[in-house]
PDB file of C-alpha atoms in Angstrom:
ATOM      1  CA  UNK O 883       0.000   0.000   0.000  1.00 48.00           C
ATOM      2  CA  UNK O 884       1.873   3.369  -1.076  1.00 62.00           C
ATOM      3  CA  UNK O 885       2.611   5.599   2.032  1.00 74.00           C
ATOM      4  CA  UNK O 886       0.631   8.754   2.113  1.00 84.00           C
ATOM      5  CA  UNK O 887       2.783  11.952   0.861  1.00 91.00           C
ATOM      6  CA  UNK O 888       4.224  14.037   2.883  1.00 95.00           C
ATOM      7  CA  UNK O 889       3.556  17.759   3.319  1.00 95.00           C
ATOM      8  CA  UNK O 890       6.480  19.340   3.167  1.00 94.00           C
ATOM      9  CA  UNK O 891       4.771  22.591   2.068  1.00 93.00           C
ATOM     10  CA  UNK O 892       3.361  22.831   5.660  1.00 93.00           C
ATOM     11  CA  UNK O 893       6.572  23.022   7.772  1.00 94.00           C
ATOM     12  CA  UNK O 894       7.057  25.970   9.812  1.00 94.00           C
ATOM     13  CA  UNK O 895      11.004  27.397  10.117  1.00 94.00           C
ATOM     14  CA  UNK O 896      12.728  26.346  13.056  1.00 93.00           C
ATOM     15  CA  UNK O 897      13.548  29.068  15.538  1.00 91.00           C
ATOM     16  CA  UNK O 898      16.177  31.270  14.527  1.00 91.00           C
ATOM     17  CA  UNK O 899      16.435  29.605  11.088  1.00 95.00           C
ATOM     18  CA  UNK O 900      19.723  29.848   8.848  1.00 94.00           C
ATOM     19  CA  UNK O 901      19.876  28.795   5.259  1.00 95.00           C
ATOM     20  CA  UNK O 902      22.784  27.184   3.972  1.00 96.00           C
ATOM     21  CA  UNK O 903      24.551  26.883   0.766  1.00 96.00           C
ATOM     22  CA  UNK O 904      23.775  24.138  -2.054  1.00 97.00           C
ATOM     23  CA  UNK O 905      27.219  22.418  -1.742  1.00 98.00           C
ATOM     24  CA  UNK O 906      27.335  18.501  -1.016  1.00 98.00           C
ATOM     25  CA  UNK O 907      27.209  18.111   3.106  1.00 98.00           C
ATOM     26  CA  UNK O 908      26.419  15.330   5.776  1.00 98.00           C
ATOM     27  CA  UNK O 909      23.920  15.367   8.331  1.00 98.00           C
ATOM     28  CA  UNK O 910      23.416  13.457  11.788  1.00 98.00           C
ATOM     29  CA  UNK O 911      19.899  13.136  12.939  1.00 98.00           C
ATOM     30  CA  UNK O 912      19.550  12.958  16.389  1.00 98.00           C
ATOM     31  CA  UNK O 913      22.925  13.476  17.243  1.00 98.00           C
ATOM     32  CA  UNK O 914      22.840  13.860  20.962  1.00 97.00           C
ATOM     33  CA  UNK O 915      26.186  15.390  23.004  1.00 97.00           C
ATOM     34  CA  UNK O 916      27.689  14.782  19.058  1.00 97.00           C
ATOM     35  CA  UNK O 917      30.214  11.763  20.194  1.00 97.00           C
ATOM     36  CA  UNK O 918      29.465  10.554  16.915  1.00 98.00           C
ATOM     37  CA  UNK O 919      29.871  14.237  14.698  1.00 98.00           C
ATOM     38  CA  UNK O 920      33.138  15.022  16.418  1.00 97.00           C
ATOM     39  CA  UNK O 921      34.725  12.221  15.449  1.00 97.00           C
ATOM     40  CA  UNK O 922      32.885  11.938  11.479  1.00 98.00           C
ATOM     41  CA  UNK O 923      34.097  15.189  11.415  1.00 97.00           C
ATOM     42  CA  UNK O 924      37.574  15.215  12.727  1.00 97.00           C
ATOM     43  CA  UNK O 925      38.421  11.936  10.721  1.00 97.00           C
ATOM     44  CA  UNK O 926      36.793  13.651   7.323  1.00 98.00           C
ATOM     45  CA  UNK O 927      37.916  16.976   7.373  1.00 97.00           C
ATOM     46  CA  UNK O 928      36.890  17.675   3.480  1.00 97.00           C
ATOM     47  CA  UNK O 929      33.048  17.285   4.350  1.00 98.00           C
ATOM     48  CA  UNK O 930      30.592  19.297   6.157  1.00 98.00           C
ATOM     49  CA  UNK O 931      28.551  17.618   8.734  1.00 98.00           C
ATOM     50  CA  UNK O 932      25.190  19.235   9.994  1.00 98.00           C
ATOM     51  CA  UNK O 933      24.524  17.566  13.691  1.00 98.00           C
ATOM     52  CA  UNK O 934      20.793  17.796  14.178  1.00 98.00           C
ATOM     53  CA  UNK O 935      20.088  17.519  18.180  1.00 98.00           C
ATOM     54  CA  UNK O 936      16.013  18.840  19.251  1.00 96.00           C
ATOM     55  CA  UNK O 937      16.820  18.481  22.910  1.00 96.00           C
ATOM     56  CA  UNK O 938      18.390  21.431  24.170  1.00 96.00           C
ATOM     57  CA  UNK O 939      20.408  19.891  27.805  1.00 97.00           C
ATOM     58  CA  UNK O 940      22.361  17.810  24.836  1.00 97.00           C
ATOM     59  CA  UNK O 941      22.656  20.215  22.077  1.00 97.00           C
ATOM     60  CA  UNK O 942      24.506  22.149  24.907  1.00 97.00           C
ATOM     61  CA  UNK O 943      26.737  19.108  25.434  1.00 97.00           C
ATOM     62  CA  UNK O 944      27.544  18.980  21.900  1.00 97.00           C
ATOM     63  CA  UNK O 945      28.162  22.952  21.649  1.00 96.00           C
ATOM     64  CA  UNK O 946      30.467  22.730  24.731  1.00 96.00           C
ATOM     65  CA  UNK O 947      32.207  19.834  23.490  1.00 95.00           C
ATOM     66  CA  UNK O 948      32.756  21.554  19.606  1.00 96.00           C
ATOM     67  CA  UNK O 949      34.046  24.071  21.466  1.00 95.00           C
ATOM     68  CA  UNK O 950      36.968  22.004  23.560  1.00 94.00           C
ATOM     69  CA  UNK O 951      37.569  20.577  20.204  1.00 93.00           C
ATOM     70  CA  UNK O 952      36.933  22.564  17.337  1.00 93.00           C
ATOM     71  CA  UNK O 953      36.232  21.512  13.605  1.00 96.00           C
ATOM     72  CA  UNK O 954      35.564  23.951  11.348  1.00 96.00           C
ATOM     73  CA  UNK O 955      33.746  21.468   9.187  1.00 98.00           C
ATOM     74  CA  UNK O 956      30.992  20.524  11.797  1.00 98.00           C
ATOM     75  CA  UNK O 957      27.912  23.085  12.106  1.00 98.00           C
ATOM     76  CA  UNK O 958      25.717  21.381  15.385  1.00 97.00           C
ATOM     77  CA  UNK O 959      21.715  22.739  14.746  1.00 97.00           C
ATOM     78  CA  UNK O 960      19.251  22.820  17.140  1.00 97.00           C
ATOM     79  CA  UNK O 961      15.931  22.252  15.844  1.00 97.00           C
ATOM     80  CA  UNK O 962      13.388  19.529  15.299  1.00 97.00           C
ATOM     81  CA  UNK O 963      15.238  17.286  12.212  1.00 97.00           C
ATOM     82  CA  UNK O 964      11.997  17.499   9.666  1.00 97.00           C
ATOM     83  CA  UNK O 965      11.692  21.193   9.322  1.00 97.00           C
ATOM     84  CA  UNK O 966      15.238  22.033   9.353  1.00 98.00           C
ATOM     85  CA  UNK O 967      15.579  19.349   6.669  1.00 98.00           C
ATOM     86  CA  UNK O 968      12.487  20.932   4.550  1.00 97.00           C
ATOM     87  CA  UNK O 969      13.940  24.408   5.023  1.00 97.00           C
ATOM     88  CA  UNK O 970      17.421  24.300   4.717  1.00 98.00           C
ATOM     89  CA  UNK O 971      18.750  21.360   2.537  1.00 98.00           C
ATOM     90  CA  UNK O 972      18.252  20.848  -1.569  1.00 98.00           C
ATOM     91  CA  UNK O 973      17.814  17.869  -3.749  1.00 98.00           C
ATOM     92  CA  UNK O 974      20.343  15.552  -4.228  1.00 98.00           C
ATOM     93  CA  UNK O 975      22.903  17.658  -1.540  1.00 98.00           C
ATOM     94  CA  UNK O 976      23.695  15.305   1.042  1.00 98.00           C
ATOM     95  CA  UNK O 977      26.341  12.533   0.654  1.00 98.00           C
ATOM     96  CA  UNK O 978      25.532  10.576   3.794  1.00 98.00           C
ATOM     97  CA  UNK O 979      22.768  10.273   6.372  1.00 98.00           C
ATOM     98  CA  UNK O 980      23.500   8.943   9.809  1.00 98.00           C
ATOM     99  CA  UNK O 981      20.570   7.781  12.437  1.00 98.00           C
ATOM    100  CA  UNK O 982      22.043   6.374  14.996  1.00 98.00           C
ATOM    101  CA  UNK O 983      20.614   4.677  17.619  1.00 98.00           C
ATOM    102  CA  UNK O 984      17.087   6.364  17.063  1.00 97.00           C
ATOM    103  CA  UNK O 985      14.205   6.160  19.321  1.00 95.00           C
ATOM    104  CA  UNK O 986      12.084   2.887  18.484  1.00 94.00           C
ATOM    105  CA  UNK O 987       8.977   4.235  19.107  1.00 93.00           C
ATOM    106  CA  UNK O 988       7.609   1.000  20.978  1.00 92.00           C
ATOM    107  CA  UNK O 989       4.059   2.751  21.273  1.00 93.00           C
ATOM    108  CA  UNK O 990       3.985   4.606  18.068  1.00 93.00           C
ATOM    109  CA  UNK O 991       4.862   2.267  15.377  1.00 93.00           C
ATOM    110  CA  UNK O 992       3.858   5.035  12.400  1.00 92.00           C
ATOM    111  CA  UNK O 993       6.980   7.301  13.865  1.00 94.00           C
ATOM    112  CA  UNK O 994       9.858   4.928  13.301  1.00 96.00           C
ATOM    113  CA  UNK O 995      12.102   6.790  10.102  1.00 97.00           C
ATOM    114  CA  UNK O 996      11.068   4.060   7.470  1.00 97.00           C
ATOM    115  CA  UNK O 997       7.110   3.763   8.322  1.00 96.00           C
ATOM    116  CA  UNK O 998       7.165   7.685   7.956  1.00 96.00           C
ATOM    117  CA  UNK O 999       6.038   9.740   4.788  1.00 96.00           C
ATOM    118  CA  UNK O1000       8.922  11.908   5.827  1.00 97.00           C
ATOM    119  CA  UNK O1001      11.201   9.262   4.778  1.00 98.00           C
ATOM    120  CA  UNK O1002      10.724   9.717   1.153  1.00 97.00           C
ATOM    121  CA  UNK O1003      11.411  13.630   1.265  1.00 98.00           C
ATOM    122  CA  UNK O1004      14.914  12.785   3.176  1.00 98.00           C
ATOM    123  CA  UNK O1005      15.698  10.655  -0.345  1.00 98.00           C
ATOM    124  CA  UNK O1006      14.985  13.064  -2.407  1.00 98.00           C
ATOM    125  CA  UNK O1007      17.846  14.819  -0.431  1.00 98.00           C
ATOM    126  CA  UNK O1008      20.227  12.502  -0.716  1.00 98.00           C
ATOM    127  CA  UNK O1009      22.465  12.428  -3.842  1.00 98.00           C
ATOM    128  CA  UNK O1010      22.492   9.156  -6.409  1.00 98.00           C
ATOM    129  CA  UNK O1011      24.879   6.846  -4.476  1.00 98.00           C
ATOM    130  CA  UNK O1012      24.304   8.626  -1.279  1.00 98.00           C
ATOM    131  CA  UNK O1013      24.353   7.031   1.981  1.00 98.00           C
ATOM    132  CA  UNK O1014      21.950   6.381   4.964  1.00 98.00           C
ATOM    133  CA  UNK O1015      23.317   4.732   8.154  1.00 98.00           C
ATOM    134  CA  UNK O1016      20.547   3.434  10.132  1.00 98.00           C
ATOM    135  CA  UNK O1017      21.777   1.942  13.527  1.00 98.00           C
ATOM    136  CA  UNK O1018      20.073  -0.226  16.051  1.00 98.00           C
ATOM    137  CA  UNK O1019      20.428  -2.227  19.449  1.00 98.00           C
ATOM    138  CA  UNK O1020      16.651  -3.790  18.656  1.00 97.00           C
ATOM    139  CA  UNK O1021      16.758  -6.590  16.288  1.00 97.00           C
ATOM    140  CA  UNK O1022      12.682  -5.847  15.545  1.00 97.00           C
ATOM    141  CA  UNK O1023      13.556  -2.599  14.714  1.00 97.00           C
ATOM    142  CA  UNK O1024      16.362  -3.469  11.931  1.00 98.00           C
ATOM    143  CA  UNK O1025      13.838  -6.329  11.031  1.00 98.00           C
ATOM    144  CA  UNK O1026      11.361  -4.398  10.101  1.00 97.00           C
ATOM    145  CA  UNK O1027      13.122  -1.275   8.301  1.00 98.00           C
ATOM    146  CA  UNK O1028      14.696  -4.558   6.250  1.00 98.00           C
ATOM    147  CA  UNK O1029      10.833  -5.167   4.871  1.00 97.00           C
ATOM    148  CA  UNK O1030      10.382  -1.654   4.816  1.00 97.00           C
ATOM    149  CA  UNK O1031      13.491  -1.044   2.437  1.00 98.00           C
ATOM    150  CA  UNK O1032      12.673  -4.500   0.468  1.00 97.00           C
ATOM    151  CA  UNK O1033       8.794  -3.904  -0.327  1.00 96.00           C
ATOM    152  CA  UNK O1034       7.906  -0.022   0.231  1.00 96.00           C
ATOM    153  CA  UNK O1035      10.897   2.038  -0.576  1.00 97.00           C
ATOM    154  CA  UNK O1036      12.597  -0.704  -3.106  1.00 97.00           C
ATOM    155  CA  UNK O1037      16.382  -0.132  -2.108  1.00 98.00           C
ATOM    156  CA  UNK O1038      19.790  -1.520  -2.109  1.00 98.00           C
ATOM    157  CA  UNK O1039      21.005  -1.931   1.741  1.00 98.00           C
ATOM    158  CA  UNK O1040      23.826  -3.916   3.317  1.00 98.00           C
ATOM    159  CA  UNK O1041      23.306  -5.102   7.036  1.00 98.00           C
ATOM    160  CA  UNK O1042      26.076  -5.182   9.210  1.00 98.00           C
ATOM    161  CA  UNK O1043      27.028  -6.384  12.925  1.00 98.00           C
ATOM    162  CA  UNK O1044      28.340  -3.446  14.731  1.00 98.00           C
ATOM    163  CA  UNK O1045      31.627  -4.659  15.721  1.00 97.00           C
ATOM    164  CA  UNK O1046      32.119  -5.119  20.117  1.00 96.00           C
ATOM    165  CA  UNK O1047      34.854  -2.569  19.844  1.00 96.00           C
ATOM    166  CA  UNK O1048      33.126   0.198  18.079  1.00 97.00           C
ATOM    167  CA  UNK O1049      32.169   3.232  20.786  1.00 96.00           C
ATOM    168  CA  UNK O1050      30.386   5.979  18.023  1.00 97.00           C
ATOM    169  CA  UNK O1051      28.095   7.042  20.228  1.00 97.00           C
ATOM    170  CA  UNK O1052      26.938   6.952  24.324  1.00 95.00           C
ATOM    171  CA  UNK O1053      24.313   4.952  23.706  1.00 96.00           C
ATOM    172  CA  UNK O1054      26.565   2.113  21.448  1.00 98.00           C
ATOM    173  CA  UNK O1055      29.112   1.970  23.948  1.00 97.00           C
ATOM    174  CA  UNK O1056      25.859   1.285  26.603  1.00 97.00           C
ATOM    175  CA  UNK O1057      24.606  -1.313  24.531  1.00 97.00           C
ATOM    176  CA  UNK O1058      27.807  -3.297  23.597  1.00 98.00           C
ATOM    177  CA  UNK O1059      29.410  -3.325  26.988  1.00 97.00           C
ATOM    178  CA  UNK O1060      26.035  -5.029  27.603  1.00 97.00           C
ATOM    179  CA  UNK O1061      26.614  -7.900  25.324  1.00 97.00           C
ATOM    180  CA  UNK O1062      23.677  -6.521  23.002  1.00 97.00           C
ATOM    181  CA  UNK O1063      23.617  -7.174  19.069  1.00 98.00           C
ATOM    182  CA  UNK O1064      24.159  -3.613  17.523  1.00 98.00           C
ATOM    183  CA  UNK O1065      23.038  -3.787  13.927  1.00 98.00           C
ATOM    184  CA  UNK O1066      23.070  -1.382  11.452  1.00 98.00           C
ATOM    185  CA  UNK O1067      21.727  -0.786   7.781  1.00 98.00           C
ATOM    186  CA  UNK O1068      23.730   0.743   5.051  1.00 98.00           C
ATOM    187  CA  UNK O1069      21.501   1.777   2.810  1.00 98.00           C
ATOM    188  CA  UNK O1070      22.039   3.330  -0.838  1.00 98.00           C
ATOM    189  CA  UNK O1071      20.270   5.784  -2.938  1.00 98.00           C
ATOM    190  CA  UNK O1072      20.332   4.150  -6.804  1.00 98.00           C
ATOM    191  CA  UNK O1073      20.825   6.360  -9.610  1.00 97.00           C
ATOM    192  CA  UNK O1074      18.004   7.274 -11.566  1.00 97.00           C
ATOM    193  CA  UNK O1075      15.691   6.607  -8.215  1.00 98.00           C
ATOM    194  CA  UNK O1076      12.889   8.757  -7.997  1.00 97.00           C
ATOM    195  CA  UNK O1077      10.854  10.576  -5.572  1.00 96.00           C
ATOM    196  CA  UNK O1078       8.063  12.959  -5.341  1.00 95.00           C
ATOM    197  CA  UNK O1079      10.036  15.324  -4.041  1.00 97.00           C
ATOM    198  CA  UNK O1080      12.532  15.644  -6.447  1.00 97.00           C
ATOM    199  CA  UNK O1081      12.123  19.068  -7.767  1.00 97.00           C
ATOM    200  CA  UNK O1082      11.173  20.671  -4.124  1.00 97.00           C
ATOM    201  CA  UNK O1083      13.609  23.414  -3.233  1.00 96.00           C
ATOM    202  CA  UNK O1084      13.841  24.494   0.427  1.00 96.00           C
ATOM    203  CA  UNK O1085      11.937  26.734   1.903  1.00 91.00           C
ATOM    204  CA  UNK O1086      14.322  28.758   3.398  1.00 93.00           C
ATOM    205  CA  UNK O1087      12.397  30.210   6.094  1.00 84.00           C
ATOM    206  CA  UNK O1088       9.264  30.979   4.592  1.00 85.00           C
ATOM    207  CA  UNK O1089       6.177  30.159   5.756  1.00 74.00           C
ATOM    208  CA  UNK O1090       4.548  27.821   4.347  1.00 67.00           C
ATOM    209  CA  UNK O1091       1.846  30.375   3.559  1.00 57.00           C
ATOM    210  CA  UNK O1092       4.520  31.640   1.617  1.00 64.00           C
ATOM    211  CA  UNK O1093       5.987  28.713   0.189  1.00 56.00           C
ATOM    212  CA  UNK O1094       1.767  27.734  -1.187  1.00 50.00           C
ATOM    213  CA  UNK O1095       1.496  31.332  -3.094  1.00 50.00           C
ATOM    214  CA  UNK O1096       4.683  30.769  -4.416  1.00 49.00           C
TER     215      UNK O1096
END
């Protein structure tokens, strides 16, 4: 059953909103104190890295801790991840995607990343060949973005075992030292893949009575 479309057209600006240049970035969603974003970005110095965090007590963190060690290259947001997204980043722009360790919605099944209409707009964001890393301590969870990937959204992904060493974020160093499977998806945008959203430019701040006139 196709997933409804999503209305992009609708999303307000986040507070104190900044557009950014169309040049190819990365983005983190849900990046947290940005364990993960400091060390993306200090290891790939030649990309930009946007490190979306909603919650302010650990956007703080990740300000603080860009500012004991800073990388020019990494710009941490604060903001919900779908408007920012809507309003600040154009087609085909972003080289890789990392969701790491996201929520998994136990109660609220329709808010996981791959059950969402949203999910389709972040595609149309990401460049042909681009990446999204979708990590997990909840086998169920990997499970079912697996179907998701294989009968809704019809693309190429590798799944991996998250190797007992690996320490990317708070939470993945939590899980492993437990002895927990950590699994994650690599999953890649096709060339010539298509979206609904392909031709959607941000919004840049408008709102989205705006962005419906125009």
């Amino acid at each position: 059953m196709p997933i409804r479309q999503f209305q992009a057209q609708r999303m307000h600006a986040p507070r104190d909103f900044q557009a950014i240049a169309n040049t190819p970035v990365c983005i983190e969603i849900g990046a947290g104190k940005g364990k993960h974003a400091l060390l993306f970005s200090g290891q790939h110095p030649e990309q930009t890295l946007y490190a979306i965090e909603r919650t302010r007590e650990k956007f703080l963190a990740m300000q603080k801790q860009h500012g004991l060690e800073p990388h020019a290259n990494l710009q941490p947001v604060h903001a919900d991840a779908l408007p920012w997204i809507v309003h600040a980043l154009y087609p085909a722009q972003v080289e890789q995607c990392f969701i790491l360790y996201p929520n998994p919605e136990p109660h609220n099944p329709a808010q996981r990343w791959l059950n969402m209409p949203f999910f389709e707009f972040l595609l149309s964001r990401l460049q042909p060949n681009g990446q999204i890393t979708l990590a997990s301590n909840i086998p169920e969870y990997i499970a079912e973005a697996e179907q998701q990937l294989l009968a809704l959204w019809k693309l190429p992904f590798e799944k991996q075992r998250i190797a007992a060493d690996s320490a990317r974020t708070h939470f993945e160093i939590k899980y492993l030292q437990r002895g927990e499977l950590c699994q994650q998806l690599i999953i890649r945008k096709p060339e010539g893949y298509r979206t609904r959203f392909d031709d959607f430019q941000p919004l840049q701040g408008q709102s989205p009575a705006q962005a419906v006139e125009e």
